[in-house]
Short mmCIF file of C-alpha atoms and ligand atoms in Angstrom, two decimals:
data_model
loop_
_atom_site.label_atom_id
_atom_site.label_comp_id
_atom_site.label_asym_id
_atom_site.label_seq_id
_atom_site.Cartn_x
_atom_site.Cartn_y
_atom_site.Cartn_z
CA MET A 1 9.75 0.10 -17.20
CA SER A 2 10.24 3.74 -18.17
CA GLN A 3 8.44 6.25 -16.03
CA THR A 4 6.03 8.92 -17.17
CA PRO A 5 7.77 12.13 -16.07
CA ARG A 6 5.99 13.56 -13.04
CA VAL A 7 6.54 16.34 -10.54
CA ALA A 8 7.84 15.18 -7.17
CA ILE A 9 8.31 16.92 -3.84
CA VAL A 10 10.82 15.49 -1.37
CA THR A 11 10.91 17.08 2.09
CA GLY A 12 14.07 17.23 4.20
CA ALA A 13 16.00 16.75 0.95
CA ALA A 14 19.06 18.89 1.74
CA ARG A 15 20.99 15.81 2.86
CA GLY A 16 20.83 12.16 3.86
CA ILE A 17 17.94 9.98 2.74
CA GLY A 18 15.97 12.90 1.33
CA ALA A 19 18.85 14.07 -0.87
CA ALA A 20 19.46 10.54 -2.21
CA THR A 21 15.74 10.12 -2.88
CA ALA A 22 15.47 13.46 -4.70
CA GLN A 23 18.45 12.49 -6.87
CA ARG A 24 17.05 9.06 -7.59
CA LEU A 25 13.62 10.39 -8.60
CA ALA A 26 15.30 13.00 -10.83
CA ALA A 27 17.41 10.26 -12.45
CA GLU A 28 14.15 8.49 -13.30
CA GLY A 29 13.04 11.56 -15.24
CA HIS A 30 10.89 13.34 -12.69
CA SER A 31 11.14 17.08 -11.93
CA VAL A 32 11.88 17.46 -8.24
CA ALA A 33 11.11 20.15 -5.68
CA VAL A 34 13.91 19.80 -3.13
CA LEU A 35 12.37 21.12 0.07
CA ASP A 36 14.22 21.77 3.31
CA LEU A 37 14.09 24.31 6.13
CA THR A 38 15.93 26.90 4.05
CA GLU A 39 16.20 27.32 0.29
CA ASP A 40 19.96 27.74 0.68
CA SER A 41 20.41 24.37 2.35
CA ALA A 42 18.50 22.67 -0.49
CA LYS A 43 20.75 24.12 -3.19
CA ALA A 44 23.49 21.47 -3.07
CA THR A 45 20.97 18.72 -3.87
CA VAL A 46 19.51 20.81 -6.69
CA ASP A 47 23.01 21.38 -8.09
CA ALA A 48 23.77 17.65 -7.98
CA ILE A 49 20.53 16.92 -9.86
CA THR A 50 21.11 19.66 -12.43
CA GLU A 51 24.71 18.58 -13.04
CA ALA A 52 23.46 15.05 -13.70
CA GLY A 53 21.06 16.43 -16.34
CA GLY A 54 17.91 16.50 -14.21
CA ARG A 55 15.42 19.22 -13.33
CA ALA A 56 14.96 20.51 -9.79
CA ILE A 57 14.16 23.58 -7.74
CA ALA A 58 15.10 24.45 -4.15
CA LEU A 59 12.36 25.38 -1.71
CA GLY A 60 12.66 26.64 1.86
CA ALA A 61 9.78 25.70 4.18
CA ASP A 62 9.16 24.33 7.64
CA VAL A 63 6.89 21.32 7.04
CA SER A 64 5.11 21.91 10.34
CA ASP A 65 3.93 25.40 9.31
CA THR A 66 0.65 25.46 7.38
CA GLU A 67 1.27 28.69 5.48
CA GLN A 68 4.81 27.75 4.49
CA VAL A 69 3.69 24.31 3.34
CA ASP A 70 0.80 25.62 1.28
CA ALA A 71 3.06 28.23 -0.32
CA ALA A 72 5.77 25.65 -1.13
CA VAL A 73 3.31 23.25 -2.76
CA ARG A 74 1.75 26.13 -4.72
CA THR A 75 5.20 27.28 -5.87
CA THR A 76 6.02 23.75 -6.99
CA ALA A 77 2.86 23.66 -9.10
CA GLU A 78 3.63 27.07 -10.61
CA ARG A 79 7.28 26.38 -11.39
CA LEU A 80 7.37 22.66 -12.21
CA GLY A 81 3.74 21.63 -12.69
CA PRO A 82 1.20 19.91 -10.44
CA PRO A 83 2.87 17.62 -7.90
CA ALA A 84 2.08 13.91 -8.31
CA ILE A 85 4.71 12.33 -6.05
CA LEU A 86 5.24 13.35 -2.42
CA VAL A 87 7.91 11.93 -0.16
CA ASN A 88 7.43 12.93 3.47
CA ASN A 89 10.99 12.52 4.68
CA ALA A 90 11.77 15.61 6.82
CA GLY A 91 12.62 14.57 10.33
CA VAL A 92 14.33 15.38 13.59
CA ILE A 93 15.31 13.47 16.70
CA ARG A 94 15.22 14.68 20.30
CA ASP A 95 16.20 11.43 22.05
CA ASN A 96 16.01 11.05 25.80
CA LEU A 97 14.75 8.56 28.33
CA LEU A 98 11.14 9.23 29.26
CA PHE A 99 11.92 10.68 32.68
CA LYS A 100 14.26 13.24 31.11
CA MET A 101 12.21 13.99 27.98
CA THR A 102 10.94 17.58 27.92
CA ASP A 103 7.62 18.84 26.59
CA ASP A 104 9.58 20.48 23.81
CA ASP A 105 11.38 17.22 22.90
CA TRP A 106 7.99 15.56 22.53
CA ASP A 107 6.23 18.38 20.70
CA THR A 108 9.06 19.08 18.25
CA VAL A 109 9.34 15.47 17.09
CA LEU A 110 5.60 14.93 16.78
CA ARG A 111 5.21 18.28 15.03
CA VAL A 112 7.84 17.76 12.34
CA HIS A 113 7.10 14.11 11.50
CA LEU A 114 3.35 13.85 11.95
CA ARG A 115 1.99 17.36 11.53
CA GLY A 116 4.54 17.86 8.73
CA ALA A 117 3.39 14.77 6.82
CA PHE A 118 -0.25 15.74 7.41
CA LEU A 119 0.16 19.31 6.13
CA MET A 120 2.23 18.29 3.10
CA SER A 121 -0.14 15.47 2.15
CA ARG A 122 -3.22 17.64 2.55
CA ALA A 123 -1.74 20.32 0.31
CA ALA A 124 -0.42 17.90 -2.33
CA GLN A 125 -3.49 15.66 -2.59
CA ALA A 126 -5.48 18.52 -4.12
CA TYR A 127 -3.19 18.36 -7.17
CA MET A 128 -3.04 14.55 -7.20
CA THR A 129 -6.82 14.05 -7.11
CA GLU A 130 -7.16 16.50 -10.01
CA GLN A 131 -4.67 14.45 -12.03
CA GLY A 132 -6.23 11.13 -11.00
CA TRP A 133 -2.75 9.87 -10.15
CA GLY A 134 -0.52 10.19 -7.12
CA ARG A 135 2.09 8.51 -4.98
CA ILE A 136 2.66 9.40 -1.33
CA VAL A 137 5.59 7.78 0.44
CA ASN A 138 6.08 8.42 4.15
CA LEU A 139 9.26 7.74 6.08
CA SER A 140 8.57 5.61 9.13
CA SER A 141 11.33 3.77 11.00
CA SER A 142 12.19 0.49 12.68
CA SER A 143 11.87 2.61 15.85
CA ALA A 144 8.09 2.42 15.33
CA LEU A 145 8.42 -1.01 16.98
CA GLY A 146 9.86 0.62 20.11
CA ASN A 147 13.33 1.92 20.88
CA ARG A 148 14.90 2.94 24.17
CA GLY A 149 15.36 6.72 24.42
CA GLN A 150 12.92 7.43 21.61
CA ALA A 151 9.41 7.56 23.12
CA ASN A 152 8.67 10.65 21.03
CA TYR A 153 10.24 9.38 17.80
CA SER A 154 8.78 5.88 17.99
CA ALA A 155 5.32 7.33 18.67
CA ALA A 156 5.71 9.60 15.64
CA LYS A 157 7.00 6.82 13.39
CA ALA A 158 4.24 4.41 14.47
CA GLY A 159 1.82 7.28 13.86
CA MET A 160 3.18 7.59 10.32
CA GLN A 161 2.10 4.02 9.67
CA GLY A 162 -1.52 4.62 10.73
CA PHE A 163 -1.55 7.87 8.81
CA THR A 164 -0.27 6.07 5.69
CA LYS A 165 -2.90 3.32 5.85
CA THR A 166 -5.68 5.88 6.24
CA LEU A 167 -4.45 7.91 3.25
CA ALA A 168 -4.38 4.68 1.23
CA ILE A 169 -8.03 4.01 2.11
CA GLU A 170 -9.25 7.56 1.48
CA LEU A 171 -7.27 8.38 -1.66
CA GLY A 172 -7.23 5.06 -3.53
CA LYS A 173 -10.26 5.90 -5.62
CA PHE A 174 -8.41 8.91 -7.04
CA GLY A 175 -5.54 6.78 -8.35
CA ILE A 176 -3.35 7.71 -5.39
CA THR A 177 -1.35 5.18 -3.40
CA ALA A 178 0.19 5.79 0.03
CA ASN A 179 2.93 3.64 1.51
CA ALA A 180 5.53 3.88 4.21
CA VAL A 181 9.19 2.93 4.15
CA ALA A 182 10.61 2.04 7.54
CA PRO A 183 14.41 2.11 7.48
CA GLY A 184 16.60 0.35 9.98
CA PHE A 185 20.02 1.89 10.65
CA ILE A 186 21.08 4.17 7.79
CA ALA A 187 24.39 6.07 7.89
CA THR A 188 23.41 9.77 7.82
CA GLU A 189 23.86 12.90 9.92
CA MET A 190 20.94 11.70 12.04
CA THR A 191 22.67 8.46 13.08
CA ARG A 192 25.99 10.33 13.44
CA ALA A 193 24.22 12.51 16.02
CA THR A 194 22.99 9.38 17.81
CA ALA A 195 26.58 8.06 17.97
CA GLU A 196 27.70 11.37 19.45
CA ARG A 197 24.93 11.26 22.05
CA VAL A 198 26.03 7.84 23.30
CA GLY A 199 29.70 8.94 23.19
CA MET A 200 30.83 6.58 20.42
CA ASP A 201 32.99 7.15 17.37
CA PHE A 202 30.67 6.97 14.31
CA GLU A 203 32.78 4.32 12.52
CA GLU A 204 32.79 2.08 15.61
CA PHE A 205 29.08 2.71 16.09
CA LYS A 206 28.36 1.65 12.50
CA ALA A 207 30.54 -1.47 12.81
CA ALA A 208 28.75 -2.50 16.01
CA ARG A 209 25.36 -2.06 14.34
CA ALA A 210 26.46 -3.86 11.16
CA ALA A 211 27.42 -6.92 13.21
CA GLN A 212 23.78 -7.21 14.35
CA VAL A 213 22.26 -6.91 10.86
CA PRO A 214 21.69 -10.14 8.90
CA VAL A 215 23.29 -8.69 5.72
CA ARG A 216 26.23 -7.53 7.89
CA ARG A 217 26.28 -3.90 6.89
CA VAL A 218 24.51 -0.70 7.81
CA GLY A 219 22.21 0.92 5.27
CA VAL A 220 23.05 3.82 2.99
CA PRO A 221 20.60 6.52 1.83
CA GLU A 222 20.51 4.93 -1.65
CA ASP A 223 18.97 1.75 -0.14
CA ILE A 224 15.98 3.81 0.94
CA ALA A 225 15.89 5.90 -2.24
CA ALA A 226 15.57 2.73 -4.31
CA THR A 227 12.60 1.51 -2.27
CA VAL A 228 10.91 4.90 -2.40
CA ALA A 229 11.47 5.01 -6.18
CA PHE A 230 9.71 1.67 -6.58
CA LEU A 231 6.73 2.80 -4.50
CA ALA A 232 6.58 6.04 -6.52
CA SER A 233 6.68 4.19 -9.84
CA GLU A 234 3.95 3.39 -12.34
CA GLU A 235 4.17 -0.35 -11.69
CA ALA A 236 3.62 -0.01 -7.93
CA GLY A 237 0.02 1.08 -8.51
CA TYR A 238 -1.45 -1.98 -6.77
CA VAL A 239 0.76 -1.61 -3.67
CA SER A 240 -0.95 0.68 -1.16
CA GLY A 241 -1.20 1.08 2.58
CA GLN A 242 1.94 -1.00 3.11
CA VAL A 243 4.92 -0.54 5.39
CA ILE A 244 8.18 -1.82 3.92
CA TYR A 245 10.98 -2.34 6.41
CA VAL A 246 14.35 -1.75 4.77
CA ALA A 247 16.67 -2.92 7.47
CA GLY A 248 18.94 -5.64 6.09
CA GLY A 249 16.84 -8.33 7.73
CA PRO A 250 13.52 -8.98 9.43
CA LEU A 251 12.53 -7.12 12.58
CA ASP A 252 10.49 -8.39 15.52
P1 NAP B 301 18.90 13.92 8.37
O1 NAP B 301 20.20 13.63 7.73
O2 NAP B 301 18.87 14.51 9.73
O3 NAP B 301 18.05 14.84 7.35
C1 NAP B 301 16.79 15.32 7.71
C2 NAP B 301 16.54 16.59 6.93
O4 NAP B 301 15.23 17.08 7.31
C3 NAP B 301 17.54 17.69 7.27
O5 NAP B 301 18.02 18.30 6.09
C4 NAP B 301 16.71 18.64 8.11
O6 NAP B 301 17.09 20.01 8.01
C5 NAP B 301 15.34 18.48 7.50
N1 NAP B 301 14.29 18.99 8.38
C6 NAP B 301 14.22 18.89 9.72
N2 NAP B 301 13.13 19.53 10.20
C7 NAP B 301 12.49 20.04 9.12
C8 NAP B 301 11.31 20.82 8.95
N3 NAP B 301 10.57 21.18 9.99
N4 NAP B 301 10.95 21.19 7.70
C9 NAP B 301 11.71 20.84 6.63
N5 NAP B 301 12.83 20.11 6.72
C10 NAP B 301 13.23 19.71 7.95
O7 NAP B 301 17.98 12.62 8.46
P2 NAP B 301 17.99 11.22 7.65
O8 NAP B 301 18.76 10.25 8.45
O9 NAP B 301 18.29 11.45 6.22
O10 NAP B 301 16.46 10.81 7.83
C11 NAP B 301 15.45 11.11 6.88
C12 NAP B 301 14.14 10.49 7.32
O11 NAP B 301 14.32 9.08 7.49
C13 NAP B 301 13.63 11.02 8.66
O12 NAP B 301 12.22 11.08 8.64
C14 NAP B 301 14.10 9.95 9.62
O13 NAP B 301 13.32 9.95 10.78
C15 NAP B 301 13.94 8.71 8.80
N6 NAP B 301 14.76 7.59 9.26
C16 NAP B 301 16.13 7.67 9.30
C17 NAP B 301 16.87 6.57 9.75
C18 NAP B 301 18.37 6.57 9.81
O14 NAP B 301 18.93 5.57 10.31
N7 NAP B 301 19.06 7.59 9.35
C19 NAP B 301 16.21 5.41 10.16
C20 NAP B 301 14.83 5.37 10.13
C21 NAP B 301 14.12 6.46 9.66
P3 NAP B 301 18.14 20.63 9.09
O15 NAP B 301 19.43 20.01 8.78
O16 NAP B 301 18.14 22.09 8.81
O17 NAP B 301 17.62 20.26 10.44
#
């Protein structure tokens, strides 16, 4: 089914899952605001989209800062048109066992994932309700089910699920759906950093993880981008408030 061209914002889209998602949405004909901490860091994704014949702009904003978020969403509307698709993907990890986790480790992770998704969604929904159409896709994680060394991250990612379901309930009558994608292990800079933390070579780390996954491979950013693209599509209009685990197999 061909998509009506819309305006999308993807946060944390300088690399990894966000970059793949921005490129995928652009390939489907949407104009994409590629948002990351700095405009400069977002430029490579914009270039990739433009070279492939798509339309994109780079935006620098910290998703946990109200003023920066409001300005970025306003700029998107001015330069590309009113945003109708929002992918809350920006994220950080500050892993540590509970007894070693600092206040800052906790606050930083909760602030970027949860406050970030809240601020971005609040700013974008104003444009979506006006259009009577919207798609919000939030990045959760298999860590929402609990993961050693990630008390902060798993709390944030479980929080994303409750946040998503509430948005689905509140915004449904405006033609807006909200869903969460919960990836398992995806090969990105984030998981490379995890390998480094546990002192393992990234290739060995990936091979060890792949052996535990029913489809016998680790995920790639495009696996997540494809799922996000479906949830952002016209035909996903009756799917809302759901959490889709994309992990190569079922999780407990
Ligand atoms: P990544 O490679 O680390 O990319 C995350 C991007 O978000 C980076 O470009 C980062 O910028 C940006 N970012 C961080 N803080 C930000 C802020 N305050 N405002 C704006 N942008 C910010 O991560 P990824 O692996 O692609 O993960 C993307 C999302 O999927 C995250 O929400 C993550 O939790 C989730 N996820 C990933 C996996 C996995 O296995 N990789 C599994 C489950 C869920 P800087 O580089 O400047 O920090």
